JSON list of C-alpha atoms in Angstrom, two decimals:
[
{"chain": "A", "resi": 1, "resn": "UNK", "atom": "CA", "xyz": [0.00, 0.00, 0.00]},
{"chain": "A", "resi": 2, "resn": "UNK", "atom": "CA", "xyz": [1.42, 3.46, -1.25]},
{"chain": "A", "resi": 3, "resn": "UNK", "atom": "CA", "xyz": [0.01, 6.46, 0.59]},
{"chain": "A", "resi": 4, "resn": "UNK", "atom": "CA", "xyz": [1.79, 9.67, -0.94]},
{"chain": "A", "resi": 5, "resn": "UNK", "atom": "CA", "xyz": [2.43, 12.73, 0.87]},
{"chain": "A", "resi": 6, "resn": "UNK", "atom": "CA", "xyz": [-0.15, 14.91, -0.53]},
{"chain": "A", "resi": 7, "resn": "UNK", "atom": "CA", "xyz": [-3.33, 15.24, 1.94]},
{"chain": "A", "resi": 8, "resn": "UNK", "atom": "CA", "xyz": [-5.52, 15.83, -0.53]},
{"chain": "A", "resi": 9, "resn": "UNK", "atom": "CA", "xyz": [-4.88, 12.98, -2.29]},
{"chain": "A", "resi": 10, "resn": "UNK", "atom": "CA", "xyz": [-4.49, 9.13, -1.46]},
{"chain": "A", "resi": 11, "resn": "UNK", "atom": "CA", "xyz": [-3.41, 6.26, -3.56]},
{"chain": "A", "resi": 12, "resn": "UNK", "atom": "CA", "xyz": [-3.88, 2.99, -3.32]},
{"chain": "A", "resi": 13, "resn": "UNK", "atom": "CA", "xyz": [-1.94, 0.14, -4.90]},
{"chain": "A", "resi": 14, "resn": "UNK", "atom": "CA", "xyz": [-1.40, -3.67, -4.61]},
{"chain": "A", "resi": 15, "resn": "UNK", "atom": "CA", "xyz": [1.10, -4.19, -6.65]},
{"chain": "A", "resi": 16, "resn": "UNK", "atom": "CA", "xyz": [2.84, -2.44, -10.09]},
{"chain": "A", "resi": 17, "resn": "UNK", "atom": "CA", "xyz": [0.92, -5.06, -12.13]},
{"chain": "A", "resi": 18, "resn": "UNK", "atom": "CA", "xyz": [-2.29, -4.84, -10.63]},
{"chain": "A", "resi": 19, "resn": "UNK", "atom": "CA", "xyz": [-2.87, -1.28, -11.52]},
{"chain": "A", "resi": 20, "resn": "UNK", "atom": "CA", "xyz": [-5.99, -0.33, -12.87]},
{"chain": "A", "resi": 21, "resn": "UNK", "atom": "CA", "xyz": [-6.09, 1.93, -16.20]},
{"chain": "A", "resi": 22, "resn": "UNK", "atom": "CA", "xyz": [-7.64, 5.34, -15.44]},
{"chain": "A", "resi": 23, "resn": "UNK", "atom": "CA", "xyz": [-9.88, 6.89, -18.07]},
{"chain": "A", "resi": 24, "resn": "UNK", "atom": "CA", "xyz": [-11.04, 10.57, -16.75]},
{"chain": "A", "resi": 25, "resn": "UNK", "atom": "CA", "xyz": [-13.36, 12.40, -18.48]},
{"chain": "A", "resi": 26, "resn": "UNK", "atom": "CA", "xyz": [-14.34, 16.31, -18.18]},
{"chain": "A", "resi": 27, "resn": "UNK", "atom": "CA", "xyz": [-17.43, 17.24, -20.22]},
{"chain": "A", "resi": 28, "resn": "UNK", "atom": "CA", "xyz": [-19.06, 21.01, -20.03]},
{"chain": "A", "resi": 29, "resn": "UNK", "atom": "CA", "xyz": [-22.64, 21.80, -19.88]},
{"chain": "A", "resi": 30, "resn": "UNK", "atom": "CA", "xyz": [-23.94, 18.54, -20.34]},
{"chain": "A", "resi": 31, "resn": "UNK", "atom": "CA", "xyz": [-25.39, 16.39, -16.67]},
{"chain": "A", "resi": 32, "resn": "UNK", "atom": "CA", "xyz": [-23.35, 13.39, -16.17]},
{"chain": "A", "resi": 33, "resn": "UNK", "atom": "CA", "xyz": [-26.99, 11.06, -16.85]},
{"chain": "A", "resi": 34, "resn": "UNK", "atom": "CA", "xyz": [-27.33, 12.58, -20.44]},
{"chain": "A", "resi": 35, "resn": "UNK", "atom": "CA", "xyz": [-23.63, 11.75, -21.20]},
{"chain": "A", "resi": 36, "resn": "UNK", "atom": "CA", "xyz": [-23.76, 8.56, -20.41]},
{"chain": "A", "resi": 37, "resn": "UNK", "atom": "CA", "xyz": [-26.72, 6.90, -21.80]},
{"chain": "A", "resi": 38, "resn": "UNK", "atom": "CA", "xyz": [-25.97, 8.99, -25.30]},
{"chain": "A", "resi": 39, "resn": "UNK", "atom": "CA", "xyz": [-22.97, 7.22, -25.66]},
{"chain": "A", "resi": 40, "resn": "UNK", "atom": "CA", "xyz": [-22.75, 3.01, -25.95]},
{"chain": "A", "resi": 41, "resn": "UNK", "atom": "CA", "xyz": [-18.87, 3.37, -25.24]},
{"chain": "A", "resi": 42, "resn": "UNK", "atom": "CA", "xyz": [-18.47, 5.36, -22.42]},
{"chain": "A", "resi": 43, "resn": "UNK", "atom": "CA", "xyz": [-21.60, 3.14, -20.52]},
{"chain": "A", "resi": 44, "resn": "UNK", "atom": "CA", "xyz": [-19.49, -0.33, -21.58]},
{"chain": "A", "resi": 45, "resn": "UNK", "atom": "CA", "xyz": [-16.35, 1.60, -19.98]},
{"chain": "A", "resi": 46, "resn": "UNK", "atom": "CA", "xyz": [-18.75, 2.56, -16.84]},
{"chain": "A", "resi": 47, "resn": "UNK", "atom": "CA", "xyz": [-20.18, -0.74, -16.89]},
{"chain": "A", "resi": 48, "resn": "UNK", "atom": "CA", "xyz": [-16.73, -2.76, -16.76]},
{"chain": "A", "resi": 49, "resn": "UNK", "atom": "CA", "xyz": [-14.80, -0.06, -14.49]},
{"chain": "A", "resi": 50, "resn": "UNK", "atom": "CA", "xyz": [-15.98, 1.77, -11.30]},
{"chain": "A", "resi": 51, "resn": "UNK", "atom": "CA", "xyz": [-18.50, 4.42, -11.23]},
{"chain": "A", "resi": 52, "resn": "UNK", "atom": "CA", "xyz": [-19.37, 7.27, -8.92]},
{"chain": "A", "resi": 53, "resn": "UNK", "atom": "CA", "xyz": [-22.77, 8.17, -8.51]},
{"chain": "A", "resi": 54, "resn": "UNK", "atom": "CA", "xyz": [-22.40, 10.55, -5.58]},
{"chain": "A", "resi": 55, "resn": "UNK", "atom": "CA", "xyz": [-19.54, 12.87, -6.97]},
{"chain": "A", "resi": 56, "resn": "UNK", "atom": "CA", "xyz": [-20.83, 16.88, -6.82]},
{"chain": "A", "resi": 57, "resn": "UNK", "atom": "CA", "xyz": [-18.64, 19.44, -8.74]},
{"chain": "A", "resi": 58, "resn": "UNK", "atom": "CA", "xyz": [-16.83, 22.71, -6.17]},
{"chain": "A", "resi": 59, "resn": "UNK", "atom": "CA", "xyz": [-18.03, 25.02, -8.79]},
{"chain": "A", "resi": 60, "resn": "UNK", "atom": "CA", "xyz": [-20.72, 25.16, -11.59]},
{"chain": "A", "resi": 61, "resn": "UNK", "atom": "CA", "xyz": [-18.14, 27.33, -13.64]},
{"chain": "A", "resi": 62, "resn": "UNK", "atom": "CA", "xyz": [-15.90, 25.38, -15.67]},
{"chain": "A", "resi": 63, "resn": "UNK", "atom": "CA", "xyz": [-12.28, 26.80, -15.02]},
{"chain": "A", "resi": 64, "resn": "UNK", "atom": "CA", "xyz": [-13.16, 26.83, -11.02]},
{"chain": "A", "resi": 65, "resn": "UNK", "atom": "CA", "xyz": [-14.00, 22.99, -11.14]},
{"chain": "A", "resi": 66, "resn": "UNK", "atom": "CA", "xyz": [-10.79, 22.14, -13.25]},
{"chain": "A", "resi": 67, "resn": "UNK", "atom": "CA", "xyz": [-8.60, 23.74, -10.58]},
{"chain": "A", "resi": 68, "resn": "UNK", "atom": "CA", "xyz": [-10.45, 21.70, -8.20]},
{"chain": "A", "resi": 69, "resn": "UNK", "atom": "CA", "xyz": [-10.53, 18.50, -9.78]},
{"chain": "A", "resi": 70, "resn": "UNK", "atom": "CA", "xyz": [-6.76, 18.80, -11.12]},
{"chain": "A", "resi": 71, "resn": "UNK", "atom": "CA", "xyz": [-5.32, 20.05, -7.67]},
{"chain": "A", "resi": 72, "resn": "UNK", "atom": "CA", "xyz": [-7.90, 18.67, -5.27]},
{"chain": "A", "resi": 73, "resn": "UNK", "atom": "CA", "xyz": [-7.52, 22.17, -3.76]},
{"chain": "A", "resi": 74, "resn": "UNK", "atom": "CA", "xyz": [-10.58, 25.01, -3.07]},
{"chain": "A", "resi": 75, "resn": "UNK", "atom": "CA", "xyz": [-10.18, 27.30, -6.06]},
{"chain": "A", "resi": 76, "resn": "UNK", "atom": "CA", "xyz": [-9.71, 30.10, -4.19]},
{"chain": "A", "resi": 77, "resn": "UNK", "atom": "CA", "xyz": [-6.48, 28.63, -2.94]},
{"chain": "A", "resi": 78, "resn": "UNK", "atom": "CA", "xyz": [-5.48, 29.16, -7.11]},
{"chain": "A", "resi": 79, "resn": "UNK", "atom": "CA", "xyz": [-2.08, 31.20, -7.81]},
{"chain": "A", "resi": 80, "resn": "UNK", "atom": "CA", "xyz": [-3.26, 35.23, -8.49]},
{"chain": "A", "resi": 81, "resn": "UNK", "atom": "CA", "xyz": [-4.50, 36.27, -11.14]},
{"chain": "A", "resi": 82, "resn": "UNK", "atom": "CA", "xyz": [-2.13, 38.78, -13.23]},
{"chain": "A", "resi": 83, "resn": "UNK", "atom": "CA", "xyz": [-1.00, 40.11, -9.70]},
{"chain": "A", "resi": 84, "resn": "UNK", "atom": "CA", "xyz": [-4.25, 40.09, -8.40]},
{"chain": "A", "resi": 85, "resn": "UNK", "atom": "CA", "xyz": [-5.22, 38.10, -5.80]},
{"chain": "A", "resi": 86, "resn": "UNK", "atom": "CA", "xyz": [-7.94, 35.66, -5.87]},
{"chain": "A", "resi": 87, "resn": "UNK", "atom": "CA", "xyz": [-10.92, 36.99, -3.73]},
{"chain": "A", "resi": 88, "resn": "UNK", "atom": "CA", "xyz": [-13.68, 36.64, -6.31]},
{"chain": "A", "resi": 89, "resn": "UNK", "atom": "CA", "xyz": [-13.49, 32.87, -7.76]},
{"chain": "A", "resi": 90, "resn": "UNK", "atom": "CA", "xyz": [-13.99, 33.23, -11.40]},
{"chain": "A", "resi": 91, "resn": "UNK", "atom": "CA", "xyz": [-12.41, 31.99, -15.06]},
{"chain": "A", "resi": 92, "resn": "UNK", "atom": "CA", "xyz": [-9.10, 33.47, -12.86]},
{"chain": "A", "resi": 93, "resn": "UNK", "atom": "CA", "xyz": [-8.17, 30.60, -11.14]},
{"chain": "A", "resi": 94, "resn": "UNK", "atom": "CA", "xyz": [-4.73, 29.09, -12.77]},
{"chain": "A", "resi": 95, "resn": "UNK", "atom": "CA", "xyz": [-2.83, 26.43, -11.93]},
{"chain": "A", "resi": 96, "resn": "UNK", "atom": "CA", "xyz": [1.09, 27.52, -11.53]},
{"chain": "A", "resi": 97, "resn": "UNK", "atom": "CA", "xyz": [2.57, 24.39, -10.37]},
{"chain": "A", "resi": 98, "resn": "UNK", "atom": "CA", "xyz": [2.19, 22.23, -7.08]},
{"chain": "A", "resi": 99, "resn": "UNK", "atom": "CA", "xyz": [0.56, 18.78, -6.95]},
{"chain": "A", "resi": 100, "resn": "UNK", "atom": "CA", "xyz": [-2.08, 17.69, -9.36]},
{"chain": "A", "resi": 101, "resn": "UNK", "atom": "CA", "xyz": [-3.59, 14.68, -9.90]},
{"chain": "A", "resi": 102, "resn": "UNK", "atom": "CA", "xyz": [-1.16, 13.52, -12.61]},
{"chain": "A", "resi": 103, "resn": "UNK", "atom": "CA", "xyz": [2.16, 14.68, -10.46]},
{"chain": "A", "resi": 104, "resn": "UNK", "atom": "CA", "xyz": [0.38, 11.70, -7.74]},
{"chain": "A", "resi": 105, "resn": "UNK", "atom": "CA", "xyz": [-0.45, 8.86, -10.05]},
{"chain": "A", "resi": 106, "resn": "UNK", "atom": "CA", "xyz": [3.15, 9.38, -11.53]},
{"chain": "A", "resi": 107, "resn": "UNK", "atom": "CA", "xyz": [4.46, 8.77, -8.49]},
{"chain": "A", "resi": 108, "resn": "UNK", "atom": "CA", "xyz": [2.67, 5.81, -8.07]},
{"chain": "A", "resi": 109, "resn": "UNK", "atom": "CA", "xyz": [3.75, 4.46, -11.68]},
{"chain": "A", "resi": 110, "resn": "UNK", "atom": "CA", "xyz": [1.71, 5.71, -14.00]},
{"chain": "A", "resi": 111, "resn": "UNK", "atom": "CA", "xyz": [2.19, 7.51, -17.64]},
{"chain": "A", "resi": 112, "resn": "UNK", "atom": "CA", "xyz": [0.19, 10.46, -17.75]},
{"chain": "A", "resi": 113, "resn": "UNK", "atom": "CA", "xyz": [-1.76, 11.73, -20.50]},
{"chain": "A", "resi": 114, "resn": "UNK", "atom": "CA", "xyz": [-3.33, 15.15, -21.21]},
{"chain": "A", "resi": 115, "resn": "UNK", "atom": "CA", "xyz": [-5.99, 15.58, -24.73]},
{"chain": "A", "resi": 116, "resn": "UNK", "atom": "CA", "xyz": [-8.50, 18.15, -24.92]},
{"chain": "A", "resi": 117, "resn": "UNK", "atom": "CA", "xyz": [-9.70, 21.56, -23.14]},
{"chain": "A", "resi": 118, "resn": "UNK", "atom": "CA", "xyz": [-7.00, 22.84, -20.21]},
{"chain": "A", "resi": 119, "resn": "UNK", "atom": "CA", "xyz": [-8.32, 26.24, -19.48]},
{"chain": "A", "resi": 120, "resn": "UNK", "atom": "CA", "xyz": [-6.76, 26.99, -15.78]},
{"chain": "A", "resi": 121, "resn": "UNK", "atom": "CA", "xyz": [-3.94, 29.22, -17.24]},
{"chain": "A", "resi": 122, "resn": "UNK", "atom": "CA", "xyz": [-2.08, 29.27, -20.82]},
{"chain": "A", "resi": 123, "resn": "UNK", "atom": "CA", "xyz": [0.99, 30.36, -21.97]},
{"chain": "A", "resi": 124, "resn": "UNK", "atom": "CA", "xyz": [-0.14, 33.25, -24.70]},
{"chain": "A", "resi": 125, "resn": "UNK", "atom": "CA", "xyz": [-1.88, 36.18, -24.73]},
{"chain": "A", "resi": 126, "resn": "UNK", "atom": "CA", "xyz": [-4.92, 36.88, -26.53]},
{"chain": "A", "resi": 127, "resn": "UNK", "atom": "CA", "xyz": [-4.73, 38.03, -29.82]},
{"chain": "A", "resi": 128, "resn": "UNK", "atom": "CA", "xyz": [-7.66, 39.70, -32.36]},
{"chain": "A", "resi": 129, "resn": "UNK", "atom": "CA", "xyz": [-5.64, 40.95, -35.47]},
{"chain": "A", "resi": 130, "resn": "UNK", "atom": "CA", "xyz": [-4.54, 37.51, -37.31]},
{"chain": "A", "resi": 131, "resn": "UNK", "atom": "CA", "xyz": [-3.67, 39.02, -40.57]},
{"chain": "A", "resi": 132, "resn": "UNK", "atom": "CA", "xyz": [-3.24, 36.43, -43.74]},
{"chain": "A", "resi": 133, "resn": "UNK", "atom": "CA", "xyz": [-4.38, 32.80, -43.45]},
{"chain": "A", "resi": 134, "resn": "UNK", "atom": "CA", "xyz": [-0.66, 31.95, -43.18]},
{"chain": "A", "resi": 135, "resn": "UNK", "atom": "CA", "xyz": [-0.22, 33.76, -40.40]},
{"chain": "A", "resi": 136, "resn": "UNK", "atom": "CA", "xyz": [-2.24, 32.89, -38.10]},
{"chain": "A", "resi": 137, "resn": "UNK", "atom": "CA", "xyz": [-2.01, 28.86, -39.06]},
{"chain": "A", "resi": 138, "resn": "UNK", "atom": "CA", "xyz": [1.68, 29.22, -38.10]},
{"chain": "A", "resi": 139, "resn": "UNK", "atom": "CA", "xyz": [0.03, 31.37, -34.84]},
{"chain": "A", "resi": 140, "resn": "UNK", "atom": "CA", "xyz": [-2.35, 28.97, -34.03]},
{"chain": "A", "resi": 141, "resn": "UNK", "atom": "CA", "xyz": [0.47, 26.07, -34.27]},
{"chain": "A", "resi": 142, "resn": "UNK", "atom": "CA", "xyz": [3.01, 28.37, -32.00]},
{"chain": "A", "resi": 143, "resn": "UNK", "atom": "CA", "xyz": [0.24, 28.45, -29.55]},
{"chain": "A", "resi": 144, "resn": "UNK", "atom": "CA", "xyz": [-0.20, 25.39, -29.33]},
{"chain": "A", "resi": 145, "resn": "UNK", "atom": "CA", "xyz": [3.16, 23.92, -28.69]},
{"chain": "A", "resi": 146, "resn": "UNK", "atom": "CA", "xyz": [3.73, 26.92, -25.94]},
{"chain": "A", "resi": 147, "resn": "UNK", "atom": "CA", "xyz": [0.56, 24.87, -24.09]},
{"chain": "A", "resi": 148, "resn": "UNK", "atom": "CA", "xyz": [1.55, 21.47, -24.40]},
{"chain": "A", "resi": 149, "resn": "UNK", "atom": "CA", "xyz": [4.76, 22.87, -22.90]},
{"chain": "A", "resi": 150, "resn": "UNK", "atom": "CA", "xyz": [3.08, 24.38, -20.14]},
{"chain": "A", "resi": 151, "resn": "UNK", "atom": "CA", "xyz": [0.55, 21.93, -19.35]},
{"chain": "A", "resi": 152, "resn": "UNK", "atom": "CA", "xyz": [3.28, 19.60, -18.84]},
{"chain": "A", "resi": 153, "resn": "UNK", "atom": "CA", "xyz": [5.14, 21.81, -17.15]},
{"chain": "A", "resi": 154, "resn": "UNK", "atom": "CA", "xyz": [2.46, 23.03, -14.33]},
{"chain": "A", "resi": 155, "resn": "UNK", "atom": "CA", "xyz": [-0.15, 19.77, -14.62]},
{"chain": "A", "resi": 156, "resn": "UNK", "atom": "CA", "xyz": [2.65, 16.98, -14.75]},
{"chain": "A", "resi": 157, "resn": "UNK", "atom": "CA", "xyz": [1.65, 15.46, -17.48]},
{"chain": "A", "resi": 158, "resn": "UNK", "atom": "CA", "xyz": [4.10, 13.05, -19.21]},
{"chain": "A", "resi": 159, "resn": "UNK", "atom": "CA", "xyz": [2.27, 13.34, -22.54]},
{"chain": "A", "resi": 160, "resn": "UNK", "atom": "CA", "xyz": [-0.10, 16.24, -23.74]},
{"chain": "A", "resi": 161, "resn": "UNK", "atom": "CA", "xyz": [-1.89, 16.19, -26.94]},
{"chain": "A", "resi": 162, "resn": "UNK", "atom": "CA", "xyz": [-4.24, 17.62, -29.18]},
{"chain": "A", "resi": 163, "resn": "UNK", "atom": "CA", "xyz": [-4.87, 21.00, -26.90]},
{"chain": "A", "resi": 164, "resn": "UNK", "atom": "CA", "xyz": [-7.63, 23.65, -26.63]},
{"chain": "A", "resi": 165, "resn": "UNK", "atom": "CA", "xyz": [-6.60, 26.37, -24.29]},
{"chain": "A", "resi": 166, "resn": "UNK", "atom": "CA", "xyz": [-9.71, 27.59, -23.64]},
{"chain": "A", "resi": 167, "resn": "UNK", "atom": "CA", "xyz": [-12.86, 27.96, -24.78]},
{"chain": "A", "resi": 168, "resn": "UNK", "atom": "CA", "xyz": [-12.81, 27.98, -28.28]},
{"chain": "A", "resi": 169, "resn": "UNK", "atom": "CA", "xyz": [-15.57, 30.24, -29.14]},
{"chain": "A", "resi": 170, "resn": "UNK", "atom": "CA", "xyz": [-13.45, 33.23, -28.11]},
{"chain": "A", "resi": 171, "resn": "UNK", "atom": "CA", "xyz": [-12.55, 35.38, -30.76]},
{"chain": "A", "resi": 172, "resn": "UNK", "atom": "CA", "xyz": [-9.59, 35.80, -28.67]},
{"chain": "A", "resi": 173, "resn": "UNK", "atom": "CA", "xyz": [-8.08, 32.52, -28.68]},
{"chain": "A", "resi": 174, "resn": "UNK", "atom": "CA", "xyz": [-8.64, 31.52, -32.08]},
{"chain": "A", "resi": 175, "resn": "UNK", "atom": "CA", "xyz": [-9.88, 32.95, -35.83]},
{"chain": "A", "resi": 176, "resn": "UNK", "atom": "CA", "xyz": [-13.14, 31.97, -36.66]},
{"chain": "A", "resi": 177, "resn": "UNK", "atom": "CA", "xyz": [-11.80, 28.95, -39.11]},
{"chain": "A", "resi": 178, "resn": "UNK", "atom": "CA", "xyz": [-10.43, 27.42, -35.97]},
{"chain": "A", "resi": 179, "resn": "UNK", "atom": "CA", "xyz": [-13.12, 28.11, -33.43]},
{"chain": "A", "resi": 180, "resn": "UNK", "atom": "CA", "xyz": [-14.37, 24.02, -33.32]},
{"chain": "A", "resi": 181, "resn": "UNK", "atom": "CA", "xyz": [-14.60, 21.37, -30.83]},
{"chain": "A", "resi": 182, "resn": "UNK", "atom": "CA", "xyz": [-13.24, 18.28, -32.15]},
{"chain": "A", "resi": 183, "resn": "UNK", "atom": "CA", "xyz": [-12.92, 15.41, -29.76]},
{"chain": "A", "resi": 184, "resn": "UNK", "atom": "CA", "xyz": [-12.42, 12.81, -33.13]},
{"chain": "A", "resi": 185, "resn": "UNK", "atom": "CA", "xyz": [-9.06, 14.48, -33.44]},
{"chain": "A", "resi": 186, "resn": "UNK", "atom": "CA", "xyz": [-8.72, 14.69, -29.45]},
{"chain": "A", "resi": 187, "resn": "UNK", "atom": "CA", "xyz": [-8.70, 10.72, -28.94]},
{"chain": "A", "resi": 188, "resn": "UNK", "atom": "CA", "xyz": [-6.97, 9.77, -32.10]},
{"chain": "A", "resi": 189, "resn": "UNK", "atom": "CA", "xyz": [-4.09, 11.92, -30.56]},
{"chain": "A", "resi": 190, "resn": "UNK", "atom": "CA", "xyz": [-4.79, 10.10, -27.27]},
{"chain": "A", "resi": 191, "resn": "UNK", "atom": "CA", "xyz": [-4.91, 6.70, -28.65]},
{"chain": "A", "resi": 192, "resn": "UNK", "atom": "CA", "xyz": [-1.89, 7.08, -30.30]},
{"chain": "A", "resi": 193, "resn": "UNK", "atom": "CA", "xyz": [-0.09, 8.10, -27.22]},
{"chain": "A", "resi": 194, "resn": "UNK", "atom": "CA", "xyz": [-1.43, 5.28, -25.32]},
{"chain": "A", "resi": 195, "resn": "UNK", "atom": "CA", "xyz": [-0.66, 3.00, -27.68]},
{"chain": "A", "resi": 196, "resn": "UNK", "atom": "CA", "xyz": [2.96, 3.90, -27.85]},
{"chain": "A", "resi": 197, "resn": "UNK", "atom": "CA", "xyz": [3.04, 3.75, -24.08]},
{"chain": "A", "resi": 198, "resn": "UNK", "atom": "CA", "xyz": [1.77, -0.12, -24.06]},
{"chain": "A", "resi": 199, "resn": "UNK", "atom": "CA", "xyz": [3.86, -0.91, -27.08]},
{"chain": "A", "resi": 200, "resn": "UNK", "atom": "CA", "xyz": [6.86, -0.05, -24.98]},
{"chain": "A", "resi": 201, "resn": "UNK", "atom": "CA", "xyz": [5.37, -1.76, -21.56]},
{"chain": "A", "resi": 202, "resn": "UNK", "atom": "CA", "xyz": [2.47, -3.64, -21.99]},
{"chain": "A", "resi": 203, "resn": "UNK", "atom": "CA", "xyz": [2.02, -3.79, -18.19]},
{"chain": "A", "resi": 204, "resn": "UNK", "atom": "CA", "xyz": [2.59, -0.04, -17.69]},
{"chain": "A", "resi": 205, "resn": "UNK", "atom": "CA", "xyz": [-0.97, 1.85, -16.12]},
{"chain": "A", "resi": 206, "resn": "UNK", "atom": "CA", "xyz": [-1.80, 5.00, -17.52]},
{"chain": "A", "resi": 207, "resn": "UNK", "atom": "CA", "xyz": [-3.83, 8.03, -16.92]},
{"chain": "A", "resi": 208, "resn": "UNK", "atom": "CA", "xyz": [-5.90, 9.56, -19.62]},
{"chain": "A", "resi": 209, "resn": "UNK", "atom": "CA", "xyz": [-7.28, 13.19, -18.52]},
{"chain": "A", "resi": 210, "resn": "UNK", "atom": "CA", "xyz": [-9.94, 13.59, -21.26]},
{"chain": "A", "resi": 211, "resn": "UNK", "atom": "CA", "xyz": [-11.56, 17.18, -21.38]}
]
């Protein structure tokens, strides 16, 4: 039995080999009933894994609850915000380092994977005037390799792919052209990853933080 030194969080483990697999999804504005009987997959993973019918979110604003559920810390406990400090929990929570979720299942073995929305705190600033197409595809792709850099950084992630920063109907995170949740392109990115992971250890656990 591992216990790790964080309060917040406790592990669990019999033995290397007998770790579980650990699929986590985040979905917004959708009830957790609706997304799972709308989707076969996700009940057969429910179904065969361990479910938790009792969980409540610490915030019904999205980048509150990621803190949260990332750190296992109250949001307001979040680094400040540009200088400010955090006395009015809002989309200003960020998360600049510390122990998360993936920092503690590392430690108890596992390869940690990030796909999909991050939203507590990104690496560039907003930007409006895109210019030419060209520009602001080579933008976009800048932008995103300065958050897969940071999420590992700050979230502990091992592996991040396929990132959205925030939400991406902001006219100030992306052009228009670009302004699309795709979660087909978010798990092939994640499948690929975990893939490569079992192809190099068959036996190795791994974490999956699916937003």
């Amino acid at each position: 039995m591992l216990k790790c030194q964080s309060p917040w969080l406790l592990v669990l483990v019999t033995h290397a080999l007998s770790l579980p697999d650990i699929v986590l999804f985040v979905a917004d504005d959708v009830d957790a009933e609706s997304f799972y009987r709308t989707s076969p997959q996700i009940q057969e993973l429910a179904n065969s894994g361990i479910k938790f019918e009792r969980a409540l979110s610490p915030s019904p604003l999205c980048t509150p609850a990621r803190y949260s559920l990332l750190t296992g810390a109250y949001a307001a406990r979040a680094a400040p915000d540009n200088g400010a400090s955090v006395r009015h929990v809002f989309f200003n929570t960020r998360i600049a380092g510390g122990p998360t979720i993936a920092t503690e299942l590392k430690r108890a073995g596992y390869k940690t994977i990030f796909a999909g929305k991050w939203h507590t705190g990104c690496t560039a600033p907003g930007k409006t005037d895109w210019g030419p197409k060209e520009t602001w595809e080579n933008a976009v792709r800048e932008r995103h390799e300065q958050d897969r850099a940071t999420i590992a950084r700050v979230g502990g992630f091992d592996h991040v792919r396929s990132v959205y920063g925030g939400n991406v109907d902001s006219a100030q995170l992306l052009p228009k052209e670009w302004s699309v949740h795709n979660p087909e392109y978010q798990m092939r990115e994640a499948t690929h990853v975990i893939s490569r992971v079992k192809a190099k250890n068959a036996s190795a656990p791994f974490f999956l933080y699916f937003a």
